[in-house]
Amino acid sequence: MNKRNYQKELDKLIERNQKEGKTPRLFLHACCAPCSSYVMEYLSQYFEITIFFYNPNIAPEEEYAHRVAEIRRLIGEMEFVHPVTFMEGRYDPKEFYEMAKGLEDVPEGGERCFRCYHLRMEEAAKLAKEGGYDYFTTTLSISPLKNAQKINEIGEELAEIYKVPHLTSDFKKKNGYKRSIELSHEHALYRQNYCGCVFSKKEAMDRERLVTENRVNSNNG
């Protein structure tokens, strides 16, 4: 079975909308400012966008507040072809911990992460339907560490349930991730070193400790 090229599918959809003179409304779940930077720059050429910041996985609360402030600032600083507005979802970490129960020890990138994608994308799908949007999607696929196939599978499943089309995407394509780093530097964005949850933070700290220990051992050798 051939692997789907999500970027080509998106290219075709955009081309079709442009030929028909359409500027659809997109409800875009955003995980953080750096990941959103390129996605907003790219998609605002073709869509009117509402950025939806719903991330109950982020901890601690100070980290959450910092990320919200950064994405608000970025939207205010960037120039867009079509309007980009911002909507903040509720912040209730209990929703994340309830979802993660029993999966606390699963390594990052596994089932706990997939359920976290689902949690956040489902909220986006619900609100996209309620708001009469033409599409919903998420910025998550821009990260090289995120499973684009799984993200799109979840999106398509939710599209069936909530009857609102999912915008197929793999935003790391077309040098999207590289461009997000460039934009992060241009706007002096805060770039966190962990995805957001306490589990990813612990893994990041463990990695840093190993690097430090290896460096010390190497110097002592």
XYZ file of C-alpha atoms in Angstrom, residues 6-220:
215
model
C -0.636 14.592 2.818
C 1.067 17.719 1.502
C 0.161 16.868 -2.101
C -3.434 16.304 -1.035
C -3.450 19.729 0.612
C -1.878 21.317 -2.476
C -4.671 19.916 -4.646
C -7.388 21.138 -2.282
C -5.898 24.634 -2.165
C -5.592 24.706 -5.953
C -9.236 23.681 -6.326
C -10.438 26.342 -3.884
C -8.406 29.005 -5.657
C -9.832 28.057 -9.050
C -13.308 28.388 -7.556
C -12.433 31.742 -5.974
C -13.021 30.469 -2.445
C -11.367 31.581 0.789
C -12.559 28.963 3.280
C -12.682 29.466 7.036
C -10.259 27.276 8.975
C -10.343 26.423 12.683
C -6.700 25.723 13.472
C -5.666 24.092 16.728
C -2.276 25.476 17.781
C 0.153 23.906 20.226
C 2.606 26.815 20.563
C 3.864 29.939 18.804
C 6.953 28.428 17.098
C 4.968 25.586 15.528
C 2.188 27.975 14.499
C 4.456 30.540 12.854
C 5.016 28.848 9.506
C 1.554 27.286 9.446
C -0.090 30.708 9.814
C 2.231 32.289 7.242
C 1.485 29.500 4.772
C -2.230 28.896 5.263
C -3.287 32.532 5.689
C -2.602 32.941 1.972
C -5.570 30.673 1.281
C -7.805 30.618 4.380
C -9.366 32.881 6.970
C -8.005 31.378 10.176
C -9.067 31.172 13.783
C -6.169 30.009 15.939
C -7.515 27.813 18.728
C -5.219 27.392 21.719
C -6.470 24.405 23.680
C -3.683 22.518 25.435
C -4.599 21.133 28.867
C -1.481 18.956 28.657
C 0.830 21.919 29.289
C 2.369 22.132 32.744
C 2.997 24.011 34.909
C 0.427 26.798 34.641
C 3.183 29.415 34.289
C 4.432 27.581 31.206
C 0.910 27.561 29.804
C 0.526 31.313 30.375
C 3.889 31.976 28.718
C 2.921 30.015 25.609
C -0.443 31.779 25.346
C 1.263 35.166 25.603
C 3.783 34.237 22.903
C 1.196 33.121 20.374
C -0.898 36.231 21.000
C 2.195 38.369 20.458
C 3.133 36.507 17.292
C -0.310 36.951 15.740
C -0.074 40.661 16.508
C 3.365 40.975 14.907
C 2.917 38.921 11.740
C 1.304 40.173 8.556
C -1.261 37.950 6.871
C -2.980 37.872 3.497
C -6.309 36.895 5.084
C -7.447 37.549 8.671
C -6.061 35.479 11.543
C -7.888 35.677 14.868
C -7.274 34.003 18.216
C -9.459 31.923 20.519
C -8.262 30.473 23.813
C -9.846 27.260 25.015
C -10.325 26.327 28.650
C -7.289 25.303 30.646
C -8.133 22.326 32.825
C -5.146 19.983 33.299
C -7.448 17.406 34.907
C -8.727 16.633 31.405
C -5.224 15.647 30.356
C -4.394 13.613 33.467
C -7.686 11.744 33.211
C -6.861 10.880 29.603
C -3.303 9.824 30.500
C -4.303 7.562 33.388
C -2.549 4.213 33.072
C -0.207 5.541 30.371
C 2.131 7.538 32.582
C 5.142 5.329 31.800
C 4.595 5.090 28.042
C 7.542 6.729 26.212
C 6.941 9.981 24.378
C 5.626 9.387 20.871
C 3.450 6.442 21.900
C -0.170 5.817 22.814
C -0.354 8.553 25.454
C 0.678 11.124 22.840
C -1.845 9.771 20.344
C -4.622 10.151 22.894
C -3.410 13.665 23.636
C -3.636 14.527 19.927
C -7.172 13.153 19.964
C -8.185 15.097 23.072
C -7.125 18.425 21.610
C -8.254 17.785 18.049
C -11.667 16.602 19.193
C -12.279 19.885 20.983
C -11.250 21.701 17.805
C -13.591 19.581 15.679
C -16.538 20.233 18.007
C -16.037 23.991 17.960
C -15.363 24.062 14.227
C -18.716 22.391 13.666
C -20.490 24.723 16.081
C -18.884 27.757 14.440
C -19.745 26.719 10.900
C -16.127 26.510 9.762
C -15.222 24.908 6.452
C -12.291 22.923 7.879
C -10.400 22.145 11.055
C -6.846 20.926 11.565
C -3.862 21.237 13.917
C -0.326 22.593 13.742
C 1.028 19.430 15.393
C 2.279 17.777 12.195
C 4.990 20.414 11.716
C 7.154 18.764 14.354
C 9.571 16.062 13.149
C 8.757 14.298 16.433
C 5.026 14.078 15.725
C 3.395 11.255 13.765
C 1.691 12.942 10.799
C -0.046 9.752 9.714
C -1.627 9.304 13.133
C -2.613 12.975 13.310
C -4.384 12.756 9.951
C -6.072 9.477 10.851
C -7.447 11.076 14.015
C -8.538 14.139 12.058
C -10.413 12.052 9.510
C -12.074 9.987 12.232
C -13.250 13.164 13.986
C -14.421 14.641 10.686
C -16.763 11.672 10.301
C -18.090 12.042 13.837
C -18.600 15.813 13.870
C -19.403 16.295 10.184
C -16.808 18.977 9.566
C -13.988 18.389 7.049
C -10.471 17.823 8.338
C -7.760 19.707 6.459
C -5.161 17.109 5.525
C -1.687 18.255 6.459
C 1.954 17.454 7.041
C 3.341 20.895 7.719
C 6.950 19.764 8.089
C 6.968 19.331 4.288
C 8.068 22.179 1.993
C 10.725 22.991 4.607
C 7.937 23.985 6.969
C 9.839 23.038 10.102
C 12.934 24.895 8.893
C 10.846 27.985 8.153
C 9.262 27.806 11.616
C 12.741 27.997 13.154
C 13.588 31.011 10.980
C 10.379 32.781 11.998
C 11.024 31.927 15.639
C 14.374 33.700 15.397
C 12.892 36.659 13.510
C 10.265 37.185 16.218
C 12.516 36.146 19.131
C 10.001 33.508 20.165
C 10.304 31.436 23.286
C 11.161 27.903 22.136
C 10.419 25.360 24.838
C 12.556 22.221 25.120
C 9.652 19.863 25.821
C 6.270 19.237 24.241
C 4.275 20.466 27.200
C 3.234 17.747 29.627
C 5.015 16.673 32.800
C 5.975 13.378 31.175
C 7.692 15.016 28.201
C 9.402 17.468 30.554
C 10.815 14.597 32.608
C 12.111 12.890 29.455
C 13.727 16.152 28.313
C 15.392 16.607 31.702
C 16.619 13.002 31.627
C 18.125 13.555 28.172
C 19.861 16.730 29.311
C 21.254 14.966 32.369
C 22.655 12.174 30.200
C 24.315 14.673 27.874
C 25.866 16.450 30.854
C 27.067 13.192 32.394
C 28.581 12.050 29.097
C 30.342 15.381 28.684
C 31.768 15.178 32.200
C 32.898 11.583 31.679
C 34.476 12.513 28.350
C 36.388 15.407 29.916
C 37.540 13.209 32.778
